[in-house]
């Protein structure tokens, strides 16, 4: 690359969901093609991007604080380009310029392809210019116009940008049309649009050629996927069958599922396609029918129970995880206890538990007061976390003495921290580190082994557990292309 091609240093900070992680990966890959290099210093960077989340207020506060910290850096280096992209950009738009006037770019979720051009124009302009690229609001045009203003951003992938070389996210749909009353996603990510199956299959083939073994299909309500191509209607079960054929891909998971769209054909596909993991993330959100109705989730606890019974009957070894919101408008102590009862009954593998955060522009904000005190929300959140944790620990204990098949991801979080503390390598020190991976039912498993095992499949004997982790030792591991061998002791 010539000096001319060198566009300086890029810093990017990503908050929020897996969809945001994928968006950042793709934007960084496009900018690297334009000659940018990544840095971890926002102060020194020539371009700073924040990929943002609006689901809860806390996530937005974090970004406004980070922007505030850059005010003087921009004053000292006016040519620094600062951009806000993603959900908050689509939601707040000009408000971002008024709260942080040193921001140059505001780019919504449906306009990410524009980022390289917008940065170039900002940099090349003689006078300071602020640029905004956002999609239409959900009432600002015809369905066609609104849908067209949210572009799915899935350019060719740069293998170096993935968190690990053998795992990748693949977006199969964008947007959401469920309009749960508390949620900003239908306006920040626009109408639900499924990508053509042939395009998805092609993307997965390229990823497999690049060495990817595990793919995670992404969608806000991923099991609502449907697309008609060449006269044939593809739903998620059909798509799974299609991509299951891809040579090199060993594991497929999909998140997040919507309870009402958990059809029998999908459950049968999970049961019958060996590469599809025995894991479903299907948020219940609340255990009280009155609250579910106020949330406009479209199902009752009884409907959810019926779905869980079908899951257990079709895929007995399937694990299920959930999301919950505590302290939603008017939530009584009785209603909260019903949610606790639901956690006891359904024994989720794990649950993501959130305190309700009122979001401007949502139906809940317009219709119901956010009347549960924060101290009560916090207490209910802790009660839920403690209950879920004790259930997870009991269920994890059932695995002690069993073998699980794990795709080794690399050093565990604690091994990474330890490595950061050990600045000097000690001569003769064991090469074995604590590694982590996930089982076929998505449980986190840690064990000692050689870091070179990353990307291979290992059989782990489970010896112990916590509420979040199975702790084990390696029995066998894949030597090459799926064959298994007894592992020599790694030291
Ligand atoms: N589409 C997914 C679904 O419906 O299950 C979830 C998408 S949302 C980004 C992730 C989770 O955030 C939701 O499942 C919900 O529990 C939580 N969430 C959404 N809006 C929220 C709000 N206003 N306050 C607190 N939590 C919220
Ligand atoms: Fe939000 Fe509901 Fe859509 Fe999930 S299904 S993204 S919670 S509106």
CSV table of C-alpha atoms in Angstrom, one decimal, residues 137-474:
chain,number,residue,atom,x,y,z
A,137,UNK,CA,-39.2,6.6,10.1
A,138,UNK,CA,-41.9,3.9,10.2
A,139,UNK,CA,-44.6,6.4,9.3
A,140,UNK,CA,-42.6,8.5,6.9
A,141,UNK,CA,-43.6,7.0,3.5
A,142,UNK,CA,-45.1,4.0,1.8
A,143,UNK,CA,-44.1,0.5,2.9
A,144,UNK,CA,-41.9,0.2,-0.2
A,145,UNK,CA,-40.2,3.5,0.4
A,146,UNK,CA,-39.5,2.7,4.1
A,147,UNK,CA,-38.3,-0.8,3.3
A,148,UNK,CA,-36.1,0.5,0.6
A,149,UNK,CA,-34.5,3.0,2.9
A,150,UNK,CA,-33.2,0.2,5.1
A,151,UNK,CA,-30.4,-1.6,3.2
A,152,UNK,CA,-29.1,-5.0,4.3
A,153,UNK,CA,-25.4,-4.5,4.6
A,154,UNK,CA,-23.6,-7.7,3.8
A,155,UNK,CA,-20.6,-7.0,1.5
A,156,UNK,CA,-17.8,-9.6,0.8
A,157,UNK,CA,-16.2,-10.7,4.1
A,158,UNK,CA,-12.7,-10.0,5.2
A,159,UNK,CA,-11.6,-13.2,7.1
A,160,UNK,CA,-9.2,-11.2,9.3
A,161,UNK,CA,-12.0,-9.2,10.9
A,162,UNK,CA,-13.8,-12.1,12.6
A,163,UNK,CA,-13.3,-12.6,16.4
A,164,UNK,CA,-12.0,-16.1,15.6
A,165,UNK,CA,-11.2,-17.5,12.1
A,166,UNK,CA,-13.5,-20.4,12.4
A,167,UNK,CA,-16.7,-18.7,13.7
A,168,UNK,CA,-18.9,-16.2,11.8
A,169,UNK,CA,-22.2,-14.4,12.1
A,170,UNK,CA,-24.5,-14.5,9.1
A,171,UNK,CA,-27.4,-12.1,8.9
A,172,UNK,CA,-30.5,-13.8,7.4
A,173,UNK,CA,-32.9,-11.0,7.9
A,174,UNK,CA,-33.0,-7.4,9.0
A,175,UNK,CA,-35.6,-5.3,11.0
A,176,UNK,CA,-38.6,-6.4,13.0
A,177,UNK,CA,-42.4,-6.0,12.6
A,178,UNK,CA,-43.5,-7.3,16.0
A,179,UNK,CA,-43.7,-3.9,17.7
A,180,UNK,CA,-43.5,-5.1,21.3
A,181,UNK,CA,-44.6,-2.0,23.2
A,182,UNK,CA,-41.3,-1.5,25.1
A,183,UNK,CA,-39.0,-1.9,22.1
A,184,UNK,CA,-37.2,0.6,19.8
A,185,UNK,CA,-35.9,-2.0,17.3
A,186,UNK,CA,-38.8,-1.8,14.8
A,187,UNK,CA,-38.0,1.9,14.3
A,188,UNK,CA,-34.1,1.7,14.6
A,189,UNK,CA,-33.8,-1.3,12.3
A,190,UNK,CA,-36.9,-0.8,10.2
A,191,UNK,CA,-39.3,-3.3,8.6
A,192,UNK,CA,-38.7,-7.1,8.7
A,193,UNK,CA,-36.9,-8.2,5.4
A,194,UNK,CA,-35.5,-11.6,4.8
A,195,UNK,CA,-32.5,-12.1,2.6
A,196,UNK,CA,-32.7,-14.4,-0.5
A,197,UNK,CA,-31.7,-18.0,0.5
A,198,UNK,CA,-29.3,-18.3,-2.5
A,199,UNK,CA,-27.4,-15.2,-1.3
A,200,UNK,CA,-27.1,-16.6,2.2
A,201,UNK,CA,-26.0,-20.0,1.0
A,202,UNK,CA,-23.4,-18.3,-1.2
A,203,UNK,CA,-22.1,-16.2,1.7
A,204,UNK,CA,-21.8,-19.3,3.8
A,205,UNK,CA,-19.9,-21.2,1.1
A,206,UNK,CA,-17.4,-18.4,0.9
A,207,UNK,CA,-17.0,-18.4,4.7
A,208,UNK,CA,-16.5,-22.2,4.7
A,209,UNK,CA,-13.8,-21.8,2.1
A,210,UNK,CA,-12.1,-19.2,4.4
A,211,UNK,CA,-12.1,-21.8,7.2
A,212,UNK,CA,-15.3,-21.1,9.1
A,213,UNK,CA,-16.7,-24.1,10.9
A,214,UNK,CA,-19.5,-22.6,13.0
A,215,UNK,CA,-22.0,-20.1,11.8
A,216,UNK,CA,-24.6,-18.2,13.8
A,217,UNK,CA,-27.6,-17.1,11.8
A,218,UNK,CA,-28.9,-13.7,13.0
A,219,UNK,CA,-32.3,-12.1,13.0
A,220,UNK,CA,-34.4,-10.2,15.5
A,221,UNK,CA,-37.0,-12.9,15.1
A,222,UNK,CA,-34.9,-15.3,13.2
A,223,UNK,CA,-37.6,-18.1,13.0
A,224,UNK,CA,-40.0,-15.6,11.3
A,225,UNK,CA,-37.6,-15.9,8.2
A,226,UNK,CA,-39.4,-16.3,4.9
A,227,UNK,CA,-38.4,-15.6,1.4
A,228,UNK,CA,-39.8,-16.7,-2.0
A,229,UNK,CA,-37.2,-17.5,-4.6
A,230,UNK,CA,-37.8,-19.1,-8.0
A,231,UNK,CA,-41.4,-19.7,-7.0
A,232,UNK,CA,-40.5,-21.6,-3.8
A,233,UNK,CA,-41.2,-20.3,-0.3
A,234,UNK,CA,-38.3,-20.8,2.0
A,235,UNK,CA,-38.8,-20.7,5.8
A,236,UNK,CA,-36.1,-21.2,8.4
A,237,UNK,CA,-36.4,-25.0,8.3
A,238,UNK,CA,-35.9,-25.0,4.5
A,239,UNK,CA,-32.9,-22.6,4.8
A,240,UNK,CA,-31.3,-24.8,7.5
A,241,UNK,CA,-31.7,-27.8,5.2
A,242,UNK,CA,-30.1,-25.8,2.3
A,243,UNK,CA,-27.1,-24.6,4.2
A,244,UNK,CA,-26.6,-27.9,6.0
A,245,UNK,CA,-25.1,-29.2,2.8
A,246,UNK,CA,-22.2,-26.7,2.9
A,247,UNK,CA,-18.9,-28.7,3.1
A,248,UNK,CA,-16.7,-27.5,6.0
A,249,UNK,CA,-19.5,-26.1,8.1
A,250,UNK,CA,-19.8,-28.2,11.2
A,251,UNK,CA,-22.1,-26.2,13.5
A,252,UNK,CA,-25.1,-24.0,12.8
A,253,UNK,CA,-27.1,-22.1,15.4
A,254,UNK,CA,-29.7,-19.4,15.0
A,255,UNK,CA,-30.8,-16.5,17.3
A,256,UNK,CA,-33.2,-15.0,18.4
A,257,UNK,CA,-36.4,-17.0,18.1
A,258,UNK,CA,-39.9,-15.6,18.6
A,259,UNK,CA,-42.2,-18.0,20.6
A,260,UNK,CA,-45.2,-17.8,18.3
A,261,UNK,CA,-43.2,-18.7,15.2
A,262,UNK,CA,-41.6,-21.9,16.7
A,263,UNK,CA,-43.2,-24.2,14.1
A,264,UNK,CA,-43.1,-28.0,14.2
A,265,UNK,CA,-41.2,-28.2,10.9
A,266,UNK,CA,-38.4,-26.0,12.4
A,267,UNK,CA,-38.2,-28.2,15.5
A,268,UNK,CA,-38.0,-31.3,13.3
A,269,UNK,CA,-35.2,-29.7,11.3
A,270,UNK,CA,-33.2,-29.0,14.5
A,271,UNK,CA,-33.8,-32.6,15.5
A,272,UNK,CA,-32.9,-34.1,12.1
A,273,UNK,CA,-30.0,-32.0,10.9
A,274,UNK,CA,-26.9,-33.1,12.9
A,275,UNK,CA,-25.0,-29.8,12.3
A,276,UNK,CA,-27.7,-27.7,13.9
A,277,UNK,CA,-27.0,-27.2,17.6
A,278,UNK,CA,-29.5,-28.4,20.2
A,279,UNK,CA,-30.1,-24.9,21.5
A,280,UNK,CA,-32.9,-22.3,21.2
A,281,UNK,CA,-33.0,-18.8,22.4
A,282,UNK,CA,-36.7,-18.0,22.8
A,283,UNK,CA,-37.4,-15.1,25.1
A,284,UNK,CA,-40.5,-15.4,27.3
A,285,UNK,CA,-40.0,-11.8,28.6
A,286,UNK,CA,-42.6,-12.1,31.4
A,287,UNK,CA,-44.5,-14.8,33.4
A,288,UNK,CA,-47.8,-12.8,33.8
A,289,UNK,CA,-50.4,-12.8,31.0
A,290,UNK,CA,-51.6,-9.3,31.8
A,291,UNK,CA,-48.0,-8.0,31.5
A,292,UNK,CA,-47.4,-10.0,28.3
A,293,UNK,CA,-50.5,-8.4,26.8
A,294,UNK,CA,-49.4,-4.9,27.8
A,295,UNK,CA,-46.0,-5.7,26.2
A,296,UNK,CA,-48.0,-6.9,23.1
A,297,UNK,CA,-45.9,-10.1,22.9
A,298,UNK,CA,-48.8,-11.9,21.2
A,299,UNK,CA,-48.8,-15.1,23.3
A,300,UNK,CA,-49.8,-16.2,26.8
A,301,UNK,CA,-47.8,-18.2,29.4
A,302,UNK,CA,-50.0,-21.2,28.4
A,303,UNK,CA,-49.0,-20.8,24.7
A,304,UNK,CA,-45.3,-20.6,25.8
A,305,UNK,CA,-45.8,-23.8,27.9
A,306,UNK,CA,-47.3,-25.6,24.9
A,307,UNK,CA,-44.3,-24.5,22.8
A,308,UNK,CA,-41.9,-25.8,25.5
A,309,UNK,CA,-43.7,-29.1,25.6
A,310,UNK,CA,-43.3,-29.4,21.8
A,311,UNK,CA,-39.6,-28.6,22.0
A,312,UNK,CA,-39.1,-31.2,24.7
A,313,UNK,CA,-41.1,-33.8,22.9
A,314,UNK,CA,-39.3,-33.3,19.6
A,315,UNK,CA,-35.7,-32.6,20.8
A,316,UNK,CA,-35.4,-34.0,24.4
A,317,UNK,CA,-31.8,-32.8,24.7
A,318,UNK,CA,-32.4,-29.3,23.6
A,319,UNK,CA,-31.5,-26.4,25.9
A,320,UNK,CA,-33.5,-23.2,25.9
A,321,UNK,CA,-32.5,-19.7,27.1
A,322,UNK,CA,-34.7,-16.7,27.6
A,323,UNK,CA,-34.7,-12.9,28.1
A,324,UNK,CA,-36.8,-11.2,30.8
A,325,UNK,CA,-37.8,-7.6,31.5
A,326,UNK,CA,-38.4,-6.8,35.2
A,327,UNK,CA,-40.2,-3.7,36.5
A,328,UNK,CA,-42.3,-3.1,33.3
A,329,UNK,CA,-45.0,-0.5,33.8
A,330,UNK,CA,-47.4,-1.4,36.6
A,331,UNK,CA,-45.7,-4.7,37.4
A,332,UNK,CA,-47.1,-5.8,40.7
A,333,UNK,CA,-45.3,-8.0,43.2
A,334,UNK,CA,-47.7,-10.9,42.3
A,335,UNK,CA,-46.8,-10.4,38.6
A,336,UNK,CA,-43.1,-10.5,39.5
A,337,UNK,CA,-43.7,-13.7,41.4
A,338,UNK,CA,-45.4,-15.3,38.3
A,339,UNK,CA,-42.2,-14.6,36.4
A,340,UNK,CA,-40.2,-16.2,39.2
A,341,UNK,CA,-42.6,-19.2,38.9
A,342,UNK,CA,-42.1,-19.4,35.1
A,343,UNK,CA,-38.3,-19.5,35.6
A,344,UNK,CA,-38.7,-22.3,38.1
A,345,UNK,CA,-41.0,-24.2,35.7
A,346,UNK,CA,-39.2,-23.8,32.4
A,347,UNK,CA,-35.6,-24.2,33.8
A,348,UNK,CA,-33.9,-22.2,31.2
A,349,UNK,CA,-30.2,-22.9,30.5
A,350,UNK,CA,-29.6,-19.2,31.2
A,351,UNK,CA,-31.6,-16.0,31.1
A,352,UNK,CA,-30.7,-12.4,30.2
A,353,UNK,CA,-32.6,-10.3,32.7
A,354,UNK,CA,-33.1,-6.5,32.1
A,355,UNK,CA,-34.6,-3.7,34.2
A,356,UNK,CA,-37.3,-2.0,32.1
A,357,UNK,CA,-35.9,1.1,30.5
A,358,UNK,CA,-38.5,3.5,29.0
A,359,UNK,CA,-37.7,4.4,25.4
A,360,UNK,CA,-38.9,7.5,23.7
A,361,UNK,CA,-41.3,6.9,20.8
A,362,UNK,CA,-42.4,3.4,21.9
A,363,UNK,CA,-46.1,2.6,22.6
A,364,UNK,CA,-45.2,1.8,26.2
A,365,UNK,CA,-43.8,5.3,26.7
A,366,UNK,CA,-46.9,6.8,25.2
A,367,UNK,CA,-49.4,4.6,27.0
A,368,UNK,CA,-48.1,3.5,30.4
A,369,UNK,CA,-46.2,5.4,33.1
A,370,UNK,CA,-42.7,4.0,34.0
A,371,UNK,CA,-43.9,3.7,37.6
A,372,UNK,CA,-41.7,1.0,39.2
A,373,UNK,CA,-39.0,2.6,41.4
A,374,UNK,CA,-35.5,1.8,40.4
A,375,UNK,CA,-34.7,0.2,43.8
A,376,UNK,CA,-37.6,-2.3,43.2
A,377,UNK,CA,-36.5,-3.0,39.7
A,378,UNK,CA,-33.0,-3.7,41.0
A,379,UNK,CA,-34.3,-6.0,43.8
A,380,UNK,CA,-36.5,-8.0,41.3
A,381,UNK,CA,-33.6,-8.2,38.9
A,382,UNK,CA,-31.3,-9.7,41.6
A,383,UNK,CA,-34.0,-12.1,42.7
A,384,UNK,CA,-34.4,-13.3,39.1
A,385,UNK,CA,-30.6,-13.6,38.6
A,386,UNK,CA,-30.1,-15.6,41.9
A,387,UNK,CA,-33.0,-18.0,41.0
A,388,UNK,CA,-31.8,-18.5,37.4
A,389,UNK,CA,-28.2,-19.0,38.6
A,390,UNK,CA,-29.2,-21.7,41.2
A,391,UNK,CA,-31.3,-23.5,38.5
A,392,UNK,CA,-28.5,-23.3,36.0
A,393,UNK,CA,-26.1,-24.7,38.5
A,394,UNK,CA,-28.4,-27.6,39.4
A,395,UNK,CA,-28.9,-28.5,35.7
A,396,UNK,CA,-25.2,-28.1,34.9
A,397,UNK,CA,-24.4,-30.5,37.8
A,398,UNK,CA,-26.4,-33.2,35.8
A,399,UNK,CA,-23.5,-33.1,33.3
A,400,UNK,CA,-20.8,-34.1,35.8
A,401,UNK,CA,-19.4,-37.5,34.8
A,402,UNK,CA,-20.7,-37.1,31.2
A,403,UNK,CA,-18.8,-36.3,28.0
A,404,UNK,CA,-19.6,-33.3,25.9
A,405,UNK,CA,-18.4,-32.4,22.4
A,406,UNK,CA,-16.9,-28.9,22.3
A,407,UNK,CA,-15.7,-26.7,19.5
A,408,UNK,CA,-12.6,-25.2,21.1
A,409,UNK,CA,-12.7,-21.4,20.8
A,410,UNK,CA,-9.4,-20.4,22.4
A,411,UNK,CA,-8.1,-19.3,25.9
A,412,UNK,CA,-10.8,-18.8,28.5
A,413,UNK,CA,-11.5,-15.2,29.8
A,414,UNK,CA,-9.5,-15.9,32.9
A,415,UNK,CA,-6.6,-17.3,30.9
A,416,UNK,CA,-6.5,-14.1,28.8
A,417,UNK,CA,-6.4,-12.0,31.9
A,418,UNK,CA,-3.7,-14.1,33.4
A,419,UNK,CA,-1.7,-13.8,30.1
A,420,UNK,CA,-2.0,-10.0,30.3
A,421,UNK,CA,-0.6,-10.1,33.9
A,422,UNK,CA,2.3,-12.4,33.0
A,423,UNK,CA,4.5,-10.0,31.0
A,424,UNK,CA,7.6,-12.3,31.0
A,425,UNK,CA,7.3,-15.8,29.7
A,426,UNK,CA,8.8,-18.2,32.2
A,427,UNK,CA,11.3,-20.8,30.8
A,428,UNK,CA,10.0,-24.3,31.0
A,429,UNK,CA,6.5,-23.2,31.9
A,430,UNK,CA,3.6,-25.5,30.8
A,431,UNK,CA,2.2,-24.7,27.3
A,432,UNK,CA,-1.3,-25.8,28.5
A,433,UNK,CA,-3.7,-23.0,29.2
A,434,UNK,CA,-7.3,-22.9,30.3
A,435,UNK,CA,-9.3,-23.1,27.1
A,436,UNK,CA,-13.0,-22.6,26.5
A,437,UNK,CA,-15.6,-23.7,24.0
A,438,UNK,CA,-19.2,-24.5,23.8
A,439,UNK,CA,-21.1,-27.8,23.9
A,440,UNK,CA,-23.7,-28.8,21.4
A,441,UNK,CA,-26.3,-27.4,23.7
A,442,UNK,CA,-24.5,-24.1,23.9
A,443,UNK,CA,-23.0,-24.5,27.5
A,444,UNK,CA,-19.7,-22.9,28.1
A,445,UNK,CA,-17.0,-25.5,28.9
A,446,UNK,CA,-13.5,-24.8,30.3
A,447,UNK,CA,-10.6,-27.3,30.4
A,448,UNK,CA,-6.8,-27.3,30.2
A,449,UNK,CA,-5.2,-27.8,26.8
A,450,UNK,CA,-2.8,-26.6,24.2
A,451,UNK,CA,-4.0,-23.2,22.7
A,452,UNK,CA,-3.3,-24.8,19.3
A,453,UNK,CA,-6.5,-26.8,19.7
A,454,UNK,CA,-8.5,-23.7,18.9
A,455,UNK,CA,-10.8,-24.4,16.0
A,456,UNK,CA,-10.9,-28.2,16.6
A,457,UNK,CA,-13.6,-30.3,18.2
A,458,UNK,CA,-12.7,-32.0,21.5
A,459,UNK,CA,-14.5,-34.5,23.7
A,460,UNK,CA,-14.5,-33.2,27.2
A,461,UNK,CA,-15.2,-35.2,30.4
A,462,UNK,CA,-17.2,-32.9,32.8
A,463,UNK,CA,-15.7,-33.0,36.3
A,464,UNK,CA,-17.3,-30.0,38.0
A,465,UNK,CA,-19.5,-27.0,37.3
A,466,UNK,CA,-20.7,-23.5,38.3
A,467,UNK,CA,-24.0,-21.8,37.3
A,468,UNK,CA,-22.4,-20.5,34.1
A,469,UNK,CA,-19.7,-23.1,33.2
A,470,UNK,CA,-18.9,-26.8,32.9
A,471,UNK,CA,-15.4,-27.6,34.0
A,472,UNK,CA,-13.7,-30.6,32.5
A,473,UNK,CA,-10.7,-32.4,31.0
A,474,UNK,CA,-10.0,-33.4,27.5
